[in-house]
Each structure stands twice: as structure tokens, then as C-alpha cells.
Amino acid sequence: MSSEEQIIQLTPEICQAIDQWVLKYPPEQKRSAVLAGLRIIQRAYGWLSDERMRALAEYLDLPPMDVYEVASFYSMYERKPIGRYKLAVCMNISCHLCGSDNIIKHLESRLGICMGETTSDGLFTLRRAECLAACTDAPILQVDDRDYYKRVTPEIIDQVLEQLHQAGRKKGRDDAT
Amino acid sequence: MQHNIVCFRTRHLDQPWSLENYRSVGGYKQLERILNDKIPPEHILERIKQSALRGRGGAGFPTGLKWSFLSRGKPIQKYLICNSDEGEPGTCKDHDILMLNPHQLIEGMIIAAYVLGTTVGYHYLRGEFWHAFQRCEQAIKEAYQEGYLGKNILGSGVDFDLYNTLGAGAYICGEETALIESIEGKRGWPRFKPPFPANYGLYGLPTTINNTETLASVPVILQHGAKWFAHLGGKENGGSKIFSISGHVNQPGNYEIPLGTPFSELLNIAGGVWKNARIKAVIPGGSSMPVLPGEVMKRTRLDYDSLSKAGSMLGTGAIIVMDEHTCMVNALACITEFYYEESCGQCTPCREGSGWVTRLIKRIEAGQGKPGDLDCLEQIAKGIEGRTICAFGEAIAWPVRSFLKHFRAEFEYHIEHGCCQVAARVR
Ligand SMILES: Cc1cc2nc3c(=O)[nH]c(=O)nc-3n(C[C@H](O)[C@H](O)[C@H](O)COP(=O)(O)O)c2cc1C
Ligand code: FES
């Protein structure tokens, strides 16, 4: 590592959260905790910088490549900063048959962005989701990889945006779990 | 017809997921009975075989037979894994089991572990199931507190530790060997088989993997008996099954009904086709399974053997209904795009082929198709099928080939007229 490169250490809270996961696996299999480690870091900072990924590798005694390749393989990891809220609309067959295209059009016009982009105020990023396993309640919107909104309509979308808008201005990021 | 009597048996209760409610329907009684009476694992294995339970994860492999592959006696660490990666478009049953009845899955896993002689289990949930994960964490905590999990379960000398783990967004991790790689903290790249997980699984050790619904069925089979379960369905098609019916129906939902129920009956339960439209096509097992014309489905029963006779497969039991106004070119483009997005990139035919077919179908849909495109599609699909490490290749090939088989005229119309036949008819 060159001297210019910033050395970042994981915070004690993050280390603690990762330790909980390491305990789930055999002692010689710390690598198993890579997915959880990345999720925990992303939850705390919103995305995964190279420095933090290296710090995770060091914490788990792994070559950095073992962490990078996981981060680039799984779709929930963000390797660039994104908006405060991730809005993911399922575009697969059951949602498609129930009008997910209209939901996306509505979101694009309300937010003034296209699929994949982030609003200029940094609040929202719009994403395509792959089947979220809620197909009987299509169409589906998931916020921040966690909260499901089912059978969404343009009206429901407007309400969700309004709520998130207000919460987003007040609140910072939540816990690192 | 009896509804919701296996995995959904707590569904009618307020807070169906609570330990108390699970106990009120007989929960954990089977585990207690097995451990108290020291019932030999072989007896339970025999019951599972007699019940004709087949894997609910997509392939329909007989569960009892799968369990017999793990050599119980071998004095090394063995693992049990539950597959809750649920991601096949149309499928949303496992999520409901996790939210509504997590304790039954846990009891099923403990019993399976007892039969298999494994002392450690992992329950892999897809990364998007954060809320279901929380629910399962709570349920596991309760099970430990009650002495159902951990060392020396209920004083029997049997040990079993169970951990929930999370993926991070990758459909391929539902494939059993990719899932193992993912628990190991790697990319979800399927492994060559053989060796099969029963010999070389998690961390290179013998492993049994089952689907959520499969494992959650076990306590009920033992409570009511293998014959009872087998007779719910037909021959070799034991039990009831959760069907996720979605798309163009009035009341989409998860319905747990006996295997062998006629499709038309399920369609009725789901309120029929929406907007008084006629039915055009049905995909009966999740979007990777071959599509069938609605008229064929109306004559078909919902079980493994009837559906394969009709030219498709039961798969995950996800039933996607399309009405007469559906453009089949558009629907197929949507399906192949999913597989293009989710191909793990390991095998060339799948990685490249999924993109080729998707672009070709979109070109046809946009009115830019050329004569010869359909033959080309057919050839690419054939070139993928059977030439990949895992069954993902078939998941691209089967939709393409079946849509062309049953709805070729619609594709030809698109190419010839540069527009959609369905849209033209509406005008
Ligand atoms: C591409 C692909 C995706 C799969 N996804 C799942 C899944 O999400 N859940 C599941 O239980 N099985 C899935 N399977 C099947 C598993 O490989 C495995 O057969 C199954 O978990 C075994 O459980 P069962 O015998 O109880 O059905 C998938 C298979 C393939 C090829
Ligand atoms: S197709 Fe959208 S949730 Fe499954």
C-alpha cells in the first residue's frame, strides 16, 4: 500500500456487528462473513468504497480480491454513492402483466430522472429490481432493499415519495445492522 | 377441498407466526415425540419416503430418496441447508411460510437434521428478505430458549445448531451449489456435478439441501401420517402444495391445495380471469417452465406427472396467467430479459445466448424482425440447452422454445407486419 493511500479502519460498532456473523460459521471459515460485512458497511455509509472494502478484507484476513469479487457479483451492493433512498421496481413477468411499466413511467416523470439515475437533490435512486418474490401482490416496489410496497398504483407512489421526502430531510442513516 | 392444512396451518390465526400459536396446532409435538420415544432415524426416513413428498424447490426430486444419499454413519461434520433464496419469477410461497409459520420450518429442519445425523444447519434467505430474516431470527431465538435447538436438545443427547444467513441479490444462488458457494462467502457460481452436495457440499463436507416448503411439510407428515399426506395428492405426487397464482386473475394469491387439483378449480378459487377476459396462456411452474395454451391448462391437473404429460412442469408451483390481450412476443422478451440480467456469466452459451435471444425478441417486438429470426432463436435456444453447468441454461431455452411452439403465428405476424397482432385486433 502506498503512503498516500488512506488507511481506513472499521468502526468498533461495525466490527462488533461483523463479529456476530463470524460466530455463525466454523472458526476457520471467516470468509463466509464477507456478504454480511459488506452489507453492514453499506448500511452505515450508503455505499462501498474501495478503502472500506480493503478494510473489511483486512479485518477478515482475506486478500482484497475476495471482497471485491463478491461486491461486484451481487446486485444489492453499491460501489458508487447513490441517493438516500433506493427505489426498486420489479419488472419481471407477473409485475409486468400487472402494469409495472406504468409505475416506472410515473416514477420517472415525478422524479425527473430515468431508470438507473439519481435525483439532483441526492434523495432518490431509481432501479430495476428482479422478481422480489411477492408476485401475487404485483406490481411491487421495494425501498432500500428492505421495505415492500405491494399492489402499487401511481397514487400509492405519490404517497410513498411524499413520506420519504419528509423523512429524508430530517433523518440521517439508521443503525449499522 | 381442504385448504391450508400443511405449511399454512397457522394462517387463520391472529399472529400466525408466534410460538404459542404454532404450539396450538400441534407444533414441536413431533420433535418431542421423536426424541422422547427415541424413534430410530430410519423409521422417519421410511415415513418420508411413503409420504411421496417431492422437493418443492423446482425439480421435484423425492425427498426421502435425497435424504438417504447422505451417509449418516460417517464420523465427519455434515450440514443441512434450507433454501429460501426464492427468486423464480412468479414464485412467492416461501416468503409467506417464513412470515406466517417460521417455527414449522425450524421443527422440520431439526427433524431432518436428526434423520440425517447433522449437527449444524444453515437457513439461507435471499438478501431482499430482510423482514422475513428478522422474523426467523426471532423464531430461532425462541427455539433455543425452549431447548429445541442447541446442545442436548430436550435432554436427548442430540445436538443441532441452526443459523440464518442472507444473500445479497442473485437469482443464481437458488441453485444448490451456487448457494453453497454463497454461504462460503464467494460469488454464486454453480459447481460442476458430480460430486454432488451429498458427498462434497458446504466447506467440502456432506450436505443436504432442501427447499423451505419441503422442510416445513415434514412435521405435518409425521403428525398425520405418511398415508394421509400421500392420499392428499395422487400417486407419486403426495401432499398439498402452495400454488402462487399471479398475473391476469381477479384474486391473485398463495393457495395451499392438494396436488392433483384441476387447474380450472384453482382458477375459480382465484376469482377467474380478470376483466371478464378469456384466458390465453399459462406458465404453470415459474417463468422458466414451458408455457401452455390456456385451453390445454383447463384440461390439466396440477401435479408433477400431469403437467409433464401436458408438456410443461410443476416447477415451483407458480402459476402465471395471461389473458387474451397479452402480446406473447412482449411477454417472452420480459422473461428472457430476466435470465439475461441474472446469468452468472460462468458458461458461455448461457452468458452470451441469453443476450442474443433477448435482443432478437426485442427487435421482433419493435417491428424490425427479419425472416429467419425465428429459426435463429430456435437454434440459439437449442445451443444453450444441456450445455451449461447448471439448469439455468434450460431456464432460458424452455420459455423460448415453448413460446415459439404454441404461439409461433404471433411472432410471424410481428415479423411480417412490423406490428403486434394483439394490438391490431383491439383496434
Ligand atoms: C437457476 C436455479 C435456481 C434455483 N432457485 C431455487 C430457489 O430459489 N429455491 C429453491 O428451493 N430451489 C431452487 N433451485 C433448485 C435447487 O437447486 C435445489 O434443487 C432445491 O433447493 C432442492 O430442494 P428440494 O429437493 O426440496 O426441492 C434452483 C435451481 C436452479 C438451477
Ligand atoms: S414478478 Fe415481480 S415480484 Fe415476482
Short mmCIF file of N, CA and C in Angstrom, two decimals, chain A residues 6 14-15 38 43 45 51 66 68 94 96 105 119 125 128 134-135 146 153 157 171 177:
data_model
loop_
_atom_site.label_atom_id
_atom_site.label_comp_id
_atom_site.label_asym_id
_atom_site.label_seq_id
_atom_site.Cartn_x
_atom_site.Cartn_y
_atom_site.Cartn_z
N GLN A 6 -5.15 6.33 1.81
CA GLN A 6 -5.75 6.50 3.13
C GLN A 6 -5.93 5.14 3.79
N ILE A 14 -19.21 -1.38 13.80
CA ILE A 14 -19.24 -2.22 12.60
C ILE A 14 -18.50 -3.53 12.88
N CYS A 15 -17.36 -3.46 13.54
CA CYS A 15 -16.62 -4.68 13.84
C CYS A 15 -17.45 -5.62 14.70
N LEU A 38 -20.07 -6.72 4.02
CA LEU A 38 -20.35 -5.70 3.01
C LEU A 38 -21.70 -5.03 3.26
N ARG A 43 -24.75 -0.37 4.84
CA ARG A 43 -25.85 0.18 5.63
C ARG A 43 -25.39 1.45 6.39
N TYR A 45 -22.77 3.51 5.58
CA TYR A 45 -22.26 4.62 4.77
C TYR A 45 -23.03 4.84 3.48
N GLU A 51 -11.66 1.67 -0.21
CA GLU A 51 -10.92 1.67 1.06
C GLU A 51 -11.64 0.83 2.10
N ASP A 66 -10.92 -11.11 -2.74
CA ASP A 66 -12.03 -11.95 -2.28
C ASP A 66 -13.25 -11.10 -1.91
N TYR A 68 -13.72 -7.75 -3.21
CA TYR A 68 -14.17 -7.04 -4.42
C TYR A 68 -15.04 -7.93 -5.28
N SER A 94 -44.75 -11.30 -13.71
CA SER A 94 -46.03 -11.10 -13.00
C SER A 94 -46.28 -9.61 -12.78
N HIS A 96 -44.93 -7.22 -14.60
CA HIS A 96 -45.09 -6.67 -15.94
C HIS A 96 -46.54 -6.83 -16.41
N LYS A 105 -42.86 4.54 -15.48
CA LYS A 105 -43.07 5.82 -16.20
C LYS A 105 -43.46 6.91 -15.21
N THR A 119 -31.75 11.46 -8.35
CA THR A 119 -32.27 12.84 -8.43
C THR A 119 -31.18 13.83 -8.02
N THR A 125 -32.70 7.21 -5.83
CA THR A 125 -32.13 6.49 -6.97
C THR A 125 -33.17 5.48 -7.44
N ARG A 128 -34.15 -0.92 -11.39
CA ARG A 128 -34.90 -2.08 -11.82
C ARG A 128 -34.65 -3.17 -10.79
N ALA A 134 -42.90 -11.55 -4.52
CA ALA A 134 -44.16 -11.06 -3.98
C ALA A 134 -45.14 -10.94 -5.14
N CYS A 135 -45.01 -11.85 -6.11
CA CYS A 135 -45.64 -11.75 -7.42
C CYS A 135 -47.17 -11.72 -7.36
N ARG A 146 -35.34 -3.30 1.56
CA ARG A 146 -35.99 -3.87 2.74
C ARG A 146 -37.50 -3.82 2.70
N THR A 153 -49.88 1.69 -7.08
CA THR A 153 -50.54 2.47 -8.12
C THR A 153 -49.83 3.82 -8.14
N ILE A 157 -47.58 5.51 -5.12
CA ILE A 157 -46.23 6.00 -5.36
C ILE A 157 -46.10 7.45 -4.87
N LYS A 171 -33.95 12.93 8.72
CA LYS A 171 -33.21 11.83 9.33
C LYS A 171 -31.88 11.55 8.66
N THR A 177 -26.82 -2.36 11.19
CA THR A 177 -27.04 -3.82 11.27
C THR A 177 -27.39 -4.38 9.96
#
